[in-house]
Amino acid sequence: MKIAETAISADGVRQMSEFFGAQDWLARARNLQPNDSEFLIELAGRACYRSFGVGLNPNVIKVRDNPRDYLTNVLEKGDGSVLEHASVTFAFLNVSRIFTHELVRHRAGTAMSQESLRFVRPREIGIWVPADVEPAAKEFEEAISEIAKRYRDLEGMFDWDKMSFERKKRVTSALRRILPDGIATNIIWTANHRTLRWVIEMRTDPSAEIEIRKVFGKVAEICIRDYPILYADFTRKELPDGTSQYVPKFAKV
Ligand SMILES: Cc1cc2nc3c(=O)[nH]c(=O)nc-3n(C[C@H](O)[C@H](O)[C@H](O)COP(=O)(O)OP(=O)(O)OC[C@H]3O[C@@H](n4cnc5c(N)ncnc54)[C@H](O)[C@@H]3O)c2cc1C
């Protein structure tokens, strides 16, 4: 789920528009573009050439007035660095460690806070069972129950109430070594729009793992819904397993 996104500071933007002599543009642009993230990206991009209107930079003889035309041109030219000004934060809850291992490989333009399985001793070993385990679903679930039982047996051999927090942390971390990669966990992940476009493209590709494909299919839906210009060039392709691939017209801006 999406839990945060970039917001404009109206007062600062007004002062900035005065500095650039772009008050007329601001009055017009804000009506055309109510979306803070898309507005900020446009604002930052226009500041580069003072292209808030004709006459502010003598070298500029025409400007793309409409936010859609402006941002589409940014994507088309591959000027993706301006997309880094706005970001979105997601809470990915009850995802597996398999998912988080893959997610954290995306370094550029991200911030992450992952549940610590050194500190957090799991009360249960929740696992999402992919359809691909059929026809071995029953045996798969039995294997998980067996691991859970063995974990509880080991856990029961320690007197947790008498242990210091430091000792609990050390033992929790030691015991997690028998826990499976599929264990449900949580991660808070922030990415800017340049990164988001790239990760959606890579991680909804049919070659990506099923869980991350499912999650980034949802991320793509949210981005297309909430930032309609920035993601207008993405098209959805239904894949044979019922998941969706999202392919941008302008790749890796
Ligand atoms: C289907 C699939 C299979 C995979 N299989 C494996 C595997 O078997 N083993 C494995 O180890 N990984 C695997 N990966 C992970 C993959 O190798 C990347 O590490 C991961 O997708 C992150 O993407 P990225 O390198 O584009 O980095 P991001 O952090 O998403 O960066 C985005 C872009 O920024 C630039 N960039 C980022 N960091 C640097 C840098 N330090 N120097 C220069 N440019 C930079 C690059 O242009 C990069 O593409 C797989 C990924 C996918 C999608």
mmCIF file of C-alpha atoms and ligand atoms in Angstrom:
data_model
loop_
_atom_site.group_PDB
_atom_site.id
_atom_site.type_symbol
_atom_site.label_atom_id
_atom_site.label_comp_id
_atom_site.label_asym_id
_atom_site.label_seq_id
_atom_site.Cartn_x
_atom_site.Cartn_y
_atom_site.Cartn_z
ATOM 1 C CA MET A 1 0.000 0.000 0.000
ATOM 2 C CA LYS A 2 1.039 3.572 -0.638
ATOM 3 C CA ILE A 3 1.640 5.428 2.635
ATOM 4 C CA ALA A 4 3.265 8.721 1.598
ATOM 5 C CA GLU A 5 4.176 10.938 -1.304
ATOM 6 C CA THR A 6 5.815 14.269 -2.067
ATOM 7 C CA ALA A 7 3.831 17.393 -1.189
ATOM 8 C CA ILE A 8 4.318 20.956 -2.408
ATOM 9 C CA SER A 9 4.993 23.810 -0.017
ATOM 10 C CA ALA A 10 2.675 26.431 -1.498
ATOM 11 C CA ASP A 11 4.387 29.375 0.151
ATOM 12 C CA GLY A 12 7.840 28.396 -1.066
ATOM 13 C CA VAL A 13 6.576 27.798 -4.576
ATOM 14 C CA ARG A 14 4.947 31.229 -4.596
ATOM 15 C CA GLN A 15 8.206 32.871 -3.498
ATOM 16 C CA MET A 16 10.122 30.942 -6.115
ATOM 17 C CA SER A 17 7.709 31.991 -8.854
ATOM 18 C CA GLU A 18 8.250 35.630 -7.800
ATOM 19 C CA PHE A 19 12.002 35.174 -8.047
ATOM 20 C CA PHE A 20 11.658 33.876 -11.623
ATOM 21 C CA GLY A 21 8.937 36.357 -12.575
ATOM 22 C CA ALA A 22 6.738 33.352 -13.206
ATOM 23 C CA GLN A 23 3.603 34.394 -11.271
ATOM 24 C CA ASP A 24 1.399 34.198 -14.369
ATOM 25 C CA TRP A 25 2.655 30.731 -15.111
ATOM 26 C CA LEU A 26 2.056 29.627 -11.515
ATOM 27 C CA ALA A 27 -1.543 30.840 -11.523
ATOM 28 C CA ARG A 28 -2.225 29.015 -14.809
ATOM 29 C CA ALA A 29 -0.143 25.910 -14.119
ATOM 30 C CA ARG A 30 -1.639 25.112 -10.731
ATOM 31 C CA ASN A 31 -5.117 25.034 -12.262
ATOM 32 C CA LEU A 32 -3.960 22.718 -15.002
ATOM 33 C CA GLN A 33 -1.905 20.540 -12.679
ATOM 34 C CA PRO A 34 -3.311 19.806 -9.210
ATOM 35 C CA ASN A 35 -0.993 16.836 -8.690
ATOM 36 C CA ASP A 36 1.859 17.881 -6.345
ATOM 37 C CA SER A 37 4.411 15.357 -7.569
ATOM 38 C CA GLU A 38 3.877 16.038 -11.246
ATOM 39 C CA PHE A 39 3.749 19.765 -10.563
ATOM 40 C CA LEU A 40 7.066 19.690 -8.676
ATOM 41 C CA ILE A 41 8.788 17.777 -11.475
ATOM 42 C CA GLU A 42 7.518 20.274 -14.044
ATOM 43 C CA LEU A 43 8.552 23.196 -11.822
ATOM 44 C CA ALA A 44 12.082 21.826 -11.372
ATOM 45 C CA GLY A 45 12.414 21.122 -15.076
ATOM 46 C CA ARG A 46 11.240 24.594 -16.102
ATOM 47 C CA ALA A 47 13.674 26.204 -13.643
ATOM 48 C CA CYS A 48 16.538 24.789 -15.760
ATOM 49 C CA TYR A 49 15.768 27.019 -18.776
ATOM 50 C CA ARG A 50 13.489 29.550 -17.063
ATOM 51 C CA SER A 51 10.873 28.187 -19.433
ATOM 52 C CA PHE A 52 7.905 29.427 -17.384
ATOM 53 C CA GLY A 53 6.892 31.606 -20.301
ATOM 54 C CA VAL A 54 8.264 33.398 -23.322
ATOM 55 C CA GLY A 55 10.438 36.401 -22.444
ATOM 56 C CA LEU A 56 11.916 35.207 -19.141
ATOM 57 C CA ASN A 57 14.954 33.782 -20.932
ATOM 58 C CA PRO A 58 15.720 35.656 -24.167
ATOM 59 C CA ASN A 59 16.895 32.391 -25.743
ATOM 60 C CA VAL A 60 13.495 30.752 -25.285
ATOM 61 C CA ILE A 61 11.032 31.694 -28.032
ATOM 62 C CA LYS A 62 8.321 29.140 -27.324
ATOM 63 C CA VAL A 63 7.296 26.976 -24.379
ATOM 64 C CA ARG A 64 5.087 23.953 -23.926
ATOM 65 C CA ASP A 65 2.351 25.442 -21.777
ATOM 66 C CA ASN A 66 0.416 22.293 -21.035
ATOM 67 C CA PRO A 67 1.771 20.038 -18.216
ATOM 68 C CA ARG A 68 1.027 16.919 -20.234
ATOM 69 C CA ASP A 69 3.002 18.155 -23.252
ATOM 70 C CA TYR A 70 5.827 19.330 -21.010
ATOM 71 C CA LEU A 71 6.209 16.108 -19.021
ATOM 72 C CA THR A 72 5.759 13.856 -22.046
ATOM 73 C CA ASN A 73 8.592 15.731 -23.723
ATOM 74 C CA VAL A 74 10.779 15.203 -20.615
ATOM 75 C CA LEU A 75 10.143 11.445 -20.844
ATOM 76 C CA GLU A 76 10.627 11.373 -24.612
ATOM 77 C CA LYS A 77 13.985 13.141 -24.361
ATOM 78 C CA GLY A 78 15.064 10.888 -21.472
ATOM 79 C CA ASP A 79 15.610 13.831 -19.112
ATOM 80 C CA GLY A 80 14.727 11.540 -16.221
ATOM 81 C CA SER A 81 16.780 13.300 -13.544
ATOM 82 C CA VAL A 82 13.925 15.762 -12.874
ATOM 83 C CA LEU A 83 11.698 12.801 -11.960
ATOM 84 C CA GLU A 84 13.955 12.265 -8.950
ATOM 85 C CA HIS A 85 12.432 15.283 -7.170
ATOM 86 C CA ALA A 86 9.246 13.456 -6.215
ATOM 87 C CA SER A 87 8.957 10.151 -4.440
ATOM 88 C CA VAL A 88 6.417 7.679 -3.135
ATOM 89 C CA THR A 89 6.580 5.508 -0.027
ATOM 90 C CA PHE A 90 5.040 2.049 0.089
ATOM 91 C CA ALA A 91 4.513 -0.337 2.981
ATOM 92 C CA PHE A 92 4.970 -3.859 1.656
ATOM 93 C CA LEU A 93 3.439 -6.006 4.396
ATOM 94 C CA ASN A 94 3.549 -9.784 4.698
ATOM 95 C CA VAL A 95 5.937 -10.108 1.798
ATOM 96 C CA SER A 96 8.603 -12.793 1.817
ATOM 97 C CA ARG A 97 12.303 -12.385 2.396
ATOM 98 C CA ILE A 98 12.636 -13.579 -1.195
ATOM 99 C CA PHE A 99 10.780 -10.445 -2.272
ATOM 100 C CA THR A 100 12.803 -8.147 -0.012
ATOM 101 C CA HIS A 101 16.129 -9.638 -1.183
ATOM 102 C CA GLU A 102 15.150 -8.787 -4.741
ATOM 103 C CA LEU A 103 13.737 -5.376 -3.906
ATOM 104 C CA VAL A 104 16.854 -4.141 -2.112
ATOM 105 C CA ARG A 105 18.981 -4.840 -5.185
ATOM 106 C CA HIS A 106 17.518 -1.617 -6.580
ATOM 107 C CA ARG A 107 19.880 0.892 -5.040
ATOM 108 C CA ALA A 108 19.551 4.105 -7.003
ATOM 109 C CA GLY A 109 16.882 6.494 -5.722
ATOM 110 C CA THR A 110 15.536 4.295 -2.944
ATOM 111 C CA ALA A 111 15.256 4.261 0.846
ATOM 112 C CA MET A 112 14.241 1.199 2.800
ATOM 113 C CA SER A 113 13.502 0.154 6.361
ATOM 114 C CA GLN A 114 13.167 -3.569 6.743
ATOM 115 C CA GLU A 115 11.798 -5.507 9.691
ATOM 116 C CA SER A 116 14.719 -6.877 11.685
ATOM 117 C CA LEU A 117 14.571 -10.603 12.242
ATOM 118 C CA ARG A 118 17.432 -10.170 14.715
ATOM 119 C CA PHE A 119 15.156 -8.103 16.950
ATOM 120 C CA VAL A 120 11.731 -9.449 16.050
ATOM 121 C CA ARG A 121 11.150 -13.061 17.116
ATOM 122 C CA PRO A 122 8.377 -14.334 14.846
ATOM 123 C CA ARG A 123 5.200 -15.499 16.558
ATOM 124 C CA GLU A 124 4.240 -17.481 13.491
ATOM 125 C CA ILE A 125 5.874 -18.509 10.261
ATOM 126 C CA GLY A 126 3.485 -17.186 7.670
ATOM 127 C CA ILE A 127 4.251 -18.183 4.127
ATOM 128 C CA TRP A 128 2.500 -17.359 0.872
ATOM 129 C CA VAL A 129 2.157 -20.536 -1.169
ATOM 130 C CA PRO A 130 2.655 -19.846 -4.883
ATOM 131 C CA ALA A 131 0.355 -21.735 -7.252
ATOM 132 C CA ASP A 132 3.483 -23.196 -8.883
ATOM 133 C CA VAL A 133 3.920 -25.705 -6.039
ATOM 134 C CA GLU A 134 0.881 -27.632 -7.284
ATOM 135 C CA PRO A 135 0.534 -30.625 -7.159
ATOM 136 C CA ALA A 136 2.768 -30.603 -4.059
ATOM 137 C CA ALA A 137 0.827 -27.964 -2.075
ATOM 138 C CA LYS A 138 -0.064 -30.340 0.752
ATOM 139 C CA GLU A 139 3.531 -31.529 1.203
ATOM 140 C CA PHE A 140 4.736 -27.918 0.918
ATOM 141 C CA GLU A 141 2.479 -26.849 3.774
ATOM 142 C CA GLU A 142 3.548 -29.859 5.828
ATOM 143 C CA ALA A 143 7.185 -28.856 5.354
ATOM 144 C CA ILE A 144 6.396 -25.347 6.638
ATOM 145 C CA SER A 145 4.568 -26.776 9.667
ATOM 146 C CA GLU A 146 7.542 -29.019 10.380
ATOM 147 C CA ILE A 147 9.957 -26.067 10.283
ATOM 148 C CA ALA A 148 7.619 -24.072 12.519
ATOM 149 C CA LYS A 149 7.464 -26.960 14.978
ATOM 150 C CA ARG A 150 11.253 -27.381 15.026
ATOM 151 C CA TYR A 151 11.621 -23.614 15.504
ATOM 152 C CA ARG A 152 9.218 -23.649 18.460
ATOM 153 C CA ASP A 153 11.077 -26.659 19.928
ATOM 154 C CA LEU A 154 14.389 -24.790 19.761
ATOM 155 C CA GLU A 155 12.813 -21.587 21.052
ATOM 156 C CA GLY A 156 11.402 -23.520 24.012
ATOM 157 C CA MET A 157 14.902 -24.541 25.082
ATOM 158 C CA PHE A 158 15.712 -20.988 26.193
ATOM 159 C CA ASP A 159 14.484 -19.197 29.292
ATOM 160 C CA TRP A 160 13.524 -15.959 27.531
ATOM 161 C CA ASP A 161 12.167 -14.241 30.648
ATOM 162 C CA LYS A 162 15.558 -14.428 32.325
ATOM 163 C CA MET A 163 17.548 -13.236 29.305
ATOM 164 C CA SER A 164 18.853 -9.705 28.734
ATOM 165 C CA PHE A 165 17.602 -7.922 25.626
ATOM 166 C CA GLU A 166 21.088 -8.277 24.113
ATOM 167 C CA ARG A 167 21.067 -12.036 24.691
ATOM 168 C CA LYS A 168 17.545 -12.348 23.286
ATOM 169 C CA LYS A 169 18.706 -10.536 20.172
ATOM 170 C CA ARG A 170 21.673 -12.856 19.747
ATOM 171 C CA VAL A 171 19.604 -15.999 20.205
ATOM 172 C CA THR A 172 16.785 -14.719 17.972
ATOM 173 C CA SER A 173 19.329 -14.043 15.278
ATOM 174 C CA ALA A 174 20.920 -17.473 15.734
ATOM 175 C CA LEU A 175 17.573 -19.276 15.546
ATOM 176 C CA ARG A 176 16.438 -17.445 12.416
ATOM 177 C CA ARG A 177 19.008 -19.418 10.496
ATOM 178 C CA ILE A 178 16.569 -22.280 10.249
ATOM 179 C CA LEU A 179 13.708 -20.081 9.057
ATOM 180 C CA PRO A 180 12.824 -20.236 5.365
ATOM 181 C CA ASP A 181 13.305 -17.400 2.861
ATOM 182 C CA GLY A 182 9.567 -17.508 2.277
ATOM 183 C CA ILE A 183 8.775 -16.210 5.791
ATOM 184 C CA ALA A 184 6.370 -13.266 5.818
ATOM 185 C CA THR A 185 7.979 -9.964 6.767
ATOM 186 C CA ASN A 186 7.561 -6.234 6.182
ATOM 187 C CA ILE A 187 9.494 -3.478 4.483
ATOM 188 C CA ILE A 188 8.897 0.236 4.030
ATOM 189 C CA TRP A 189 10.230 1.366 0.672
ATOM 190 C CA THR A 190 10.554 4.817 -0.818
ATOM 191 C CA ALA A 191 11.523 5.465 -4.413
ATOM 192 C CA ASN A 192 11.563 8.476 -6.664
ATOM 193 C CA HIS A 193 9.600 8.383 -9.915
ATOM 194 C CA ARG A 194 12.632 7.775 -12.103
ATOM 195 C CA THR A 195 13.417 4.673 -10.063
ATOM 196 C CA LEU A 196 9.774 3.613 -9.824
ATOM 197 C CA ARG A 197 9.379 3.615 -13.609
ATOM 198 C CA TRP A 198 12.490 1.452 -13.934
ATOM 199 C CA VAL A 199 11.616 -1.013 -11.180
ATOM 200 C CA ILE A 200 8.058 -1.422 -12.516
ATOM 201 C CA GLU A 201 9.482 -2.180 -15.951
ATOM 202 C CA MET A 202 12.053 -4.686 -14.663
ATOM 203 C CA ARG A 203 9.955 -6.371 -12.023
ATOM 204 C CA THR A 204 6.758 -6.872 -14.006
ATOM 205 C CA ASP A 205 8.730 -8.433 -16.837
ATOM 206 C CA PRO A 206 7.714 -12.096 -17.361
ATOM 207 C CA SER A 207 11.275 -13.146 -16.441
ATOM 208 C CA ALA A 208 10.944 -11.718 -12.909
ATOM 209 C CA GLU A 209 9.876 -13.814 -9.908
ATOM 210 C CA ILE A 210 6.135 -14.266 -9.367
ATOM 211 C CA GLU A 211 5.807 -12.483 -6.002
ATOM 212 C CA ILE A 212 7.669 -9.324 -7.007
ATOM 213 C CA ARG A 213 5.755 -9.319 -10.298
ATOM 214 C CA LYS A 214 2.464 -9.388 -8.425
ATOM 215 C CA VAL A 215 3.518 -6.628 -6.025
ATOM 216 C CA PHE A 216 4.909 -4.362 -8.735
ATOM 217 C CA GLY A 217 1.804 -4.964 -10.826
ATOM 218 C CA LYS A 218 -0.070 -3.302 -7.949
ATOM 219 C CA VAL A 219 2.565 -0.581 -7.631
ATOM 220 C CA ALA A 220 2.127 0.115 -11.346
ATOM 221 C CA GLU A 221 -1.659 0.378 -10.958
ATOM 222 C CA ILE A 222 -1.231 2.877 -8.098
ATOM 223 C CA CYS A 223 1.276 4.972 -10.040
ATOM 224 C CA ILE A 224 -0.831 5.026 -13.208
ATOM 225 C CA ARG A 225 -3.877 6.032 -11.127
ATOM 226 C CA ASP A 226 -2.173 8.685 -8.978
ATOM 227 C CA TYR A 227 0.365 10.189 -11.426
ATOM 228 C CA PRO A 228 -1.546 9.959 -14.703
ATOM 229 C CA ILE A 229 0.895 11.952 -16.836
ATOM 230 C CA LEU A 230 4.123 10.461 -15.513
ATOM 231 C CA TYR A 231 2.929 6.913 -16.215
ATOM 232 C CA ALA A 232 0.736 7.569 -19.257
ATOM 233 C CA ASP A 233 3.186 5.784 -21.556
ATOM 234 C CA PHE A 234 2.879 2.448 -19.715
ATOM 235 C CA THR A 235 0.780 -0.231 -21.351
ATOM 236 C CA ARG A 236 -0.501 -3.315 -19.583
ATOM 237 C CA LYS A 237 -0.098 -6.776 -21.028
ATOM 238 C CA GLU A 238 -1.944 -9.669 -19.454
ATOM 239 C CA LEU A 239 0.385 -12.642 -18.879
ATOM 240 C CA PRO A 240 -0.712 -16.304 -19.082
ATOM 241 C CA ASP A 241 -0.513 -16.725 -15.277
ATOM 242 C CA GLY A 242 -3.005 -13.875 -14.731
ATOM 243 C CA THR A 243 -0.370 -11.307 -13.699
ATOM 244 C CA SER A 244 0.260 -8.102 -15.624
ATOM 245 C CA GLN A 245 3.355 -6.752 -17.308
ATOM 246 C CA TYR A 246 3.705 -2.979 -17.583
ATOM 247 C CA VAL A 247 5.817 -1.765 -20.483
ATOM 248 C CA PRO A 248 6.766 1.898 -20.914
ATOM 249 C CA LYS A 249 7.057 3.555 -24.305
ATOM 250 C CA PHE A 250 10.029 5.502 -22.922
ATOM 251 C CA ALA A 251 12.270 2.979 -21.179
ATOM 252 C CA LYS A 252 14.801 3.881 -18.488
ATOM 253 C CA VAL A 253 14.493 7.660 -18.601
HETATM 254 C C1 LIG B 1 14.578 -11.132 -13.904
HETATM 255 C C2 LIG B 1 15.729 -10.768 -13.030
HETATM 256 C C3 LIG B 1 16.662 -11.739 -12.679
HETATM 257 C C4 LIG B 1 17.764 -11.425 -11.872
HETATM 258 N N1 LIG B 1 18.663 -12.389 -11.535
HETATM 259 C C5 LIG B 1 19.723 -12.097 -10.754
HETATM 260 C C6 LIG B 1 20.681 -13.082 -10.390
HETATM 261 O O1 LIG B 1 20.580 -14.235 -10.772
HETATM 262 N N2 LIG B 1 21.714 -12.719 -9.598
HETATM 263 C C7 LIG B 1 21.876 -11.431 -9.169
HETATM 264 O O2 LIG B 1 22.849 -11.155 -8.468
HETATM 265 N N3 LIG B 1 20.985 -10.490 -9.483
HETATM 266 C C8 LIG B 1 19.930 -10.763 -10.263
HETATM 267 N N4 LIG B 1 19.019 -9.803 -10.578
HETATM 268 C C9 LIG B 1 19.218 -8.448 -10.018
HETATM 269 C C10 LIG B 1 19.848 -7.508 -11.069
HETATM 270 O O3 LIG B 1 21.117 -7.990 -11.456
HETATM 271 C C11 LIG B 1 19.983 -6.095 -10.484
HETATM 272 O O4 LIG B 1 20.886 -6.111 -9.412
HETATM 273 C C12 LIG B 1 18.688 -5.543 -10.000
HETATM 274 O O5 LIG B 1 17.667 -5.775 -10.929
HETATM 275 C C13 LIG B 1 18.859 -4.037 -9.757
HETATM 276 O O6 LIG B 1 18.787 -3.348 -10.986
HETATM 277 P P1 LIG B 1 19.857 -2.285 -11.450
HETATM 278 O O7 LIG B 1 21.202 -2.891 -11.535
HETATM 279 O O8 LIG B 1 19.308 -1.670 -12.696
HETATM 280 O O9 LIG B 1 19.992 -1.273 -10.263
HETATM 281 P P2 LIG B 1 19.141 -0.009 -9.742
HETATM 282 O O10 LIG B 1 19.646 0.277 -8.389
HETATM 283 O O11 LIG B 1 17.679 -0.248 -9.927
HETATM 284 O O12 LIG B 1 19.670 1.166 -10.615
HETATM 285 C C14 LIG B 1 19.024 1.743 -11.727
HETATM 286 C C15 LIG B 1 20.085 2.126 -12.747
HETATM 287 O O13 LIG B 1 20.983 3.081 -12.195
HETATM 288 C C16 LIG B 1 22.303 2.825 -12.692
HETATM 289 N N5 LIG B 1 23.163 2.456 -11.556
HETATM 290 C C17 LIG B 1 22.759 2.067 -10.313
HETATM 291 N N6 LIG B 1 23.816 1.840 -9.533
HETATM 292 C C18 LIG B 1 24.895 2.071 -10.283
HETATM 293 C C19 LIG B 1 26.287 1.990 -10.023
HETATM 294 N N7 LIG B 1 26.757 1.621 -8.838
HETATM 295 N N8 LIG B 1 27.125 2.290 -11.004
HETATM 296 C C20 LIG B 1 26.677 2.676 -12.216
HETATM 297 N N9 LIG B 1 25.360 2.780 -12.532
HETATM 298 C C21 LIG B 1 24.483 2.484 -11.571
HETATM 299 C C22 LIG B 1 22.195 1.683 -13.685
HETATM 300 O O14 LIG B 1 21.991 2.223 -14.968
HETATM 301 C C23 LIG B 1 20.965 0.957 -13.191
HETATM 302 O O15 LIG B 1 20.324 0.172 -14.181
HETATM 303 C C24 LIG B 1 17.921 -10.081 -11.391
HETATM 304 C C25 LIG B 1 16.981 -9.113 -11.757
HETATM 305 C C26 LIG B 1 15.888 -9.441 -12.554
HETATM 306 C C27 LIG B 1 14.889 -8.355 -12.905
#
